[in-house]
């Protein structure tokens, strides 16, 4: 009896500590969402066809998947407020449009987390092929396609009757989830498998990947009519996934995305000077999603 009561007392005493940690994590994710969403909204305010990925959507999905019920309430309130302020102050949307867009983006994270929890029966995202397959099907395909409908209908009512923006919004959010959510989930969750603890190898991978990314996506090509070979980073990313599992794959995917977006916005890299600007943006996002899927699956197999 004493052991059972002692365990119960310890649980009660530990609850406020866990609650404080979850609250601090939720506030950090809300701040990260603001940091990522407002610049993207500003870019889209300047021009629609901009080489961007909505990484903030990945923060939303990861937040809901990591948190318990109380943390999810805090995440929902914070991200909705952050998104709404960005829509109103940065993008200049009407109030009704801003509320609809913000509610849709917040709800997409909740729906993704709810569906993943129903399938996997646990919080977070396990580093298994099965879990990653469900994550891709639910959070990166089904939910973005579903939750892009309300904003599109709102746009058709208030601005433009065409249906052209639907696929752009769905792909923009799906790519952000595919890149950002695994990076947060795998680095904030407790480690389950350790493949390699070699700091020298980790430093070497970071150094080589940095040099390759700069050479492939930042430096201008020798011939202005030739694209820089965007597949140059693939061997390094395979190396990172094979040696450090899903954590290495997710981090290298995020690094690749940030470098490619910065290069494309600066007029460099392989996805900035196609004759059709909108097509170049779509190709950039599809390329990032394909690389993310390949490396994360390889990381899961390595951990298995």
mmCIF file of C-alpha atoms in Angstrom, residues 43 50-53 55 175 179 209-219 227-234 237 251-274 279-292 294-295:
data_model
loop_
_atom_site.group_PDB
_atom_site.id
_atom_site.type_symbol
_atom_site.label_atom_id
_atom_site.label_comp_id
_atom_site.label_asym_id
_atom_site.label_seq_id
_atom_site.Cartn_x
_atom_site.Cartn_y
_atom_site.Cartn_z
ATOM 1 C CA UNK A 43 6.249 37.205 -49.554
ATOM 2 C CA UNK A 50 7.115 32.997 -54.928
ATOM 3 C CA UNK A 51 9.473 30.073 -54.205
ATOM 4 C CA UNK A 52 8.341 29.370 -50.650
ATOM 5 C CA UNK A 53 7.283 26.508 -48.408
ATOM 6 C CA UNK A 55 7.065 25.549 -42.819
ATOM 7 C CA UNK A 175 5.538 20.474 -48.302
ATOM 8 C CA UNK A 179 9.889 18.953 -44.059
ATOM 9 C CA UNK A 209 26.622 18.951 -46.804
ATOM 10 C CA UNK A 210 27.216 22.666 -46.222
ATOM 11 C CA UNK A 211 29.860 22.822 -48.962
ATOM 12 C CA UNK A 212 27.687 20.813 -51.383
ATOM 13 C CA UNK A 213 24.595 22.930 -50.713
ATOM 14 C CA UNK A 214 26.521 26.168 -51.226
ATOM 15 C CA UNK A 215 28.108 24.884 -54.434
ATOM 16 C CA UNK A 216 24.833 23.516 -55.829
ATOM 17 C CA UNK A 217 22.296 26.130 -54.772
ATOM 18 C CA UNK A 218 24.056 29.359 -53.794
ATOM 19 C CA UNK A 219 26.946 29.843 -56.223
ATOM 20 C CA UNK A 227 20.952 24.492 -64.293
ATOM 21 C CA UNK A 228 23.125 23.623 -61.355
ATOM 22 C CA UNK A 229 22.763 19.852 -60.741
ATOM 23 C CA UNK A 230 20.208 19.875 -57.941
ATOM 24 C CA UNK A 231 20.774 16.176 -57.292
ATOM 25 C CA UNK A 232 24.267 16.930 -55.943
ATOM 26 C CA UNK A 233 23.065 16.921 -52.331
ATOM 27 C CA UNK A 234 21.395 13.508 -52.596
ATOM 28 C CA UNK A 237 21.563 13.192 -47.446
ATOM 29 C CA UNK A 251 17.630 17.678 -40.055
ATOM 30 C CA UNK A 252 19.282 17.400 -43.476
ATOM 31 C CA UNK A 253 15.883 17.857 -45.166
ATOM 32 C CA UNK A 254 15.300 21.047 -43.216
ATOM 33 C CA UNK A 255 18.781 22.333 -44.054
ATOM 34 C CA UNK A 256 18.297 21.565 -47.746
ATOM 35 C CA UNK A 257 14.929 23.334 -47.757
ATOM 36 C CA UNK A 258 16.219 26.503 -46.101
ATOM 37 C CA UNK A 259 19.212 26.738 -48.446
ATOM 38 C CA UNK A 260 17.118 26.079 -51.556
ATOM 39 C CA UNK A 261 14.471 28.638 -50.568
ATOM 40 C CA UNK A 262 17.103 31.267 -49.844
ATOM 41 C CA UNK A 263 18.848 30.562 -53.144
ATOM 42 C CA UNK A 264 15.598 30.609 -55.139
ATOM 43 C CA UNK A 265 14.519 33.901 -53.561
ATOM 44 C CA UNK A 266 17.932 35.326 -54.470
ATOM 45 C CA UNK A 267 17.620 34.224 -58.095
ATOM 46 C CA UNK A 268 20.039 31.310 -57.775
ATOM 47 C CA UNK A 269 19.755 27.546 -57.915
ATOM 48 C CA UNK A 270 17.818 25.344 -60.348
ATOM 49 C CA UNK A 271 14.256 26.488 -59.560
ATOM 50 C CA UNK A 272 14.297 30.234 -60.173
ATOM 51 C CA UNK A 273 14.629 30.893 -63.901
ATOM 52 C CA UNK A 274 12.183 28.557 -65.611
ATOM 53 C CA UNK A 279 5.760 25.808 -62.527
ATOM 54 C CA UNK A 280 9.211 26.407 -61.027
ATOM 55 C CA UNK A 281 7.641 26.883 -57.569
ATOM 56 C CA UNK A 282 5.643 23.657 -57.913
ATOM 57 C CA UNK A 283 8.732 21.751 -59.074
ATOM 58 C CA UNK A 284 10.720 23.075 -56.104
ATOM 59 C CA UNK A 285 8.070 21.896 -53.634
ATOM 60 C CA UNK A 286 7.654 18.504 -55.292
ATOM 61 C CA UNK A 287 11.425 17.989 -55.309
ATOM 62 C CA UNK A 288 11.640 18.748 -51.583
ATOM 63 C CA UNK A 289 8.777 16.358 -50.802
ATOM 64 C CA UNK A 290 10.335 13.538 -52.829
ATOM 65 C CA UNK A 291 13.727 13.995 -51.136
ATOM 66 C CA UNK A 292 12.070 14.136 -47.696
ATOM 67 C CA UNK A 294 13.217 9.094 -49.652
ATOM 68 C CA UNK A 295 15.560 10.079 -46.818
#
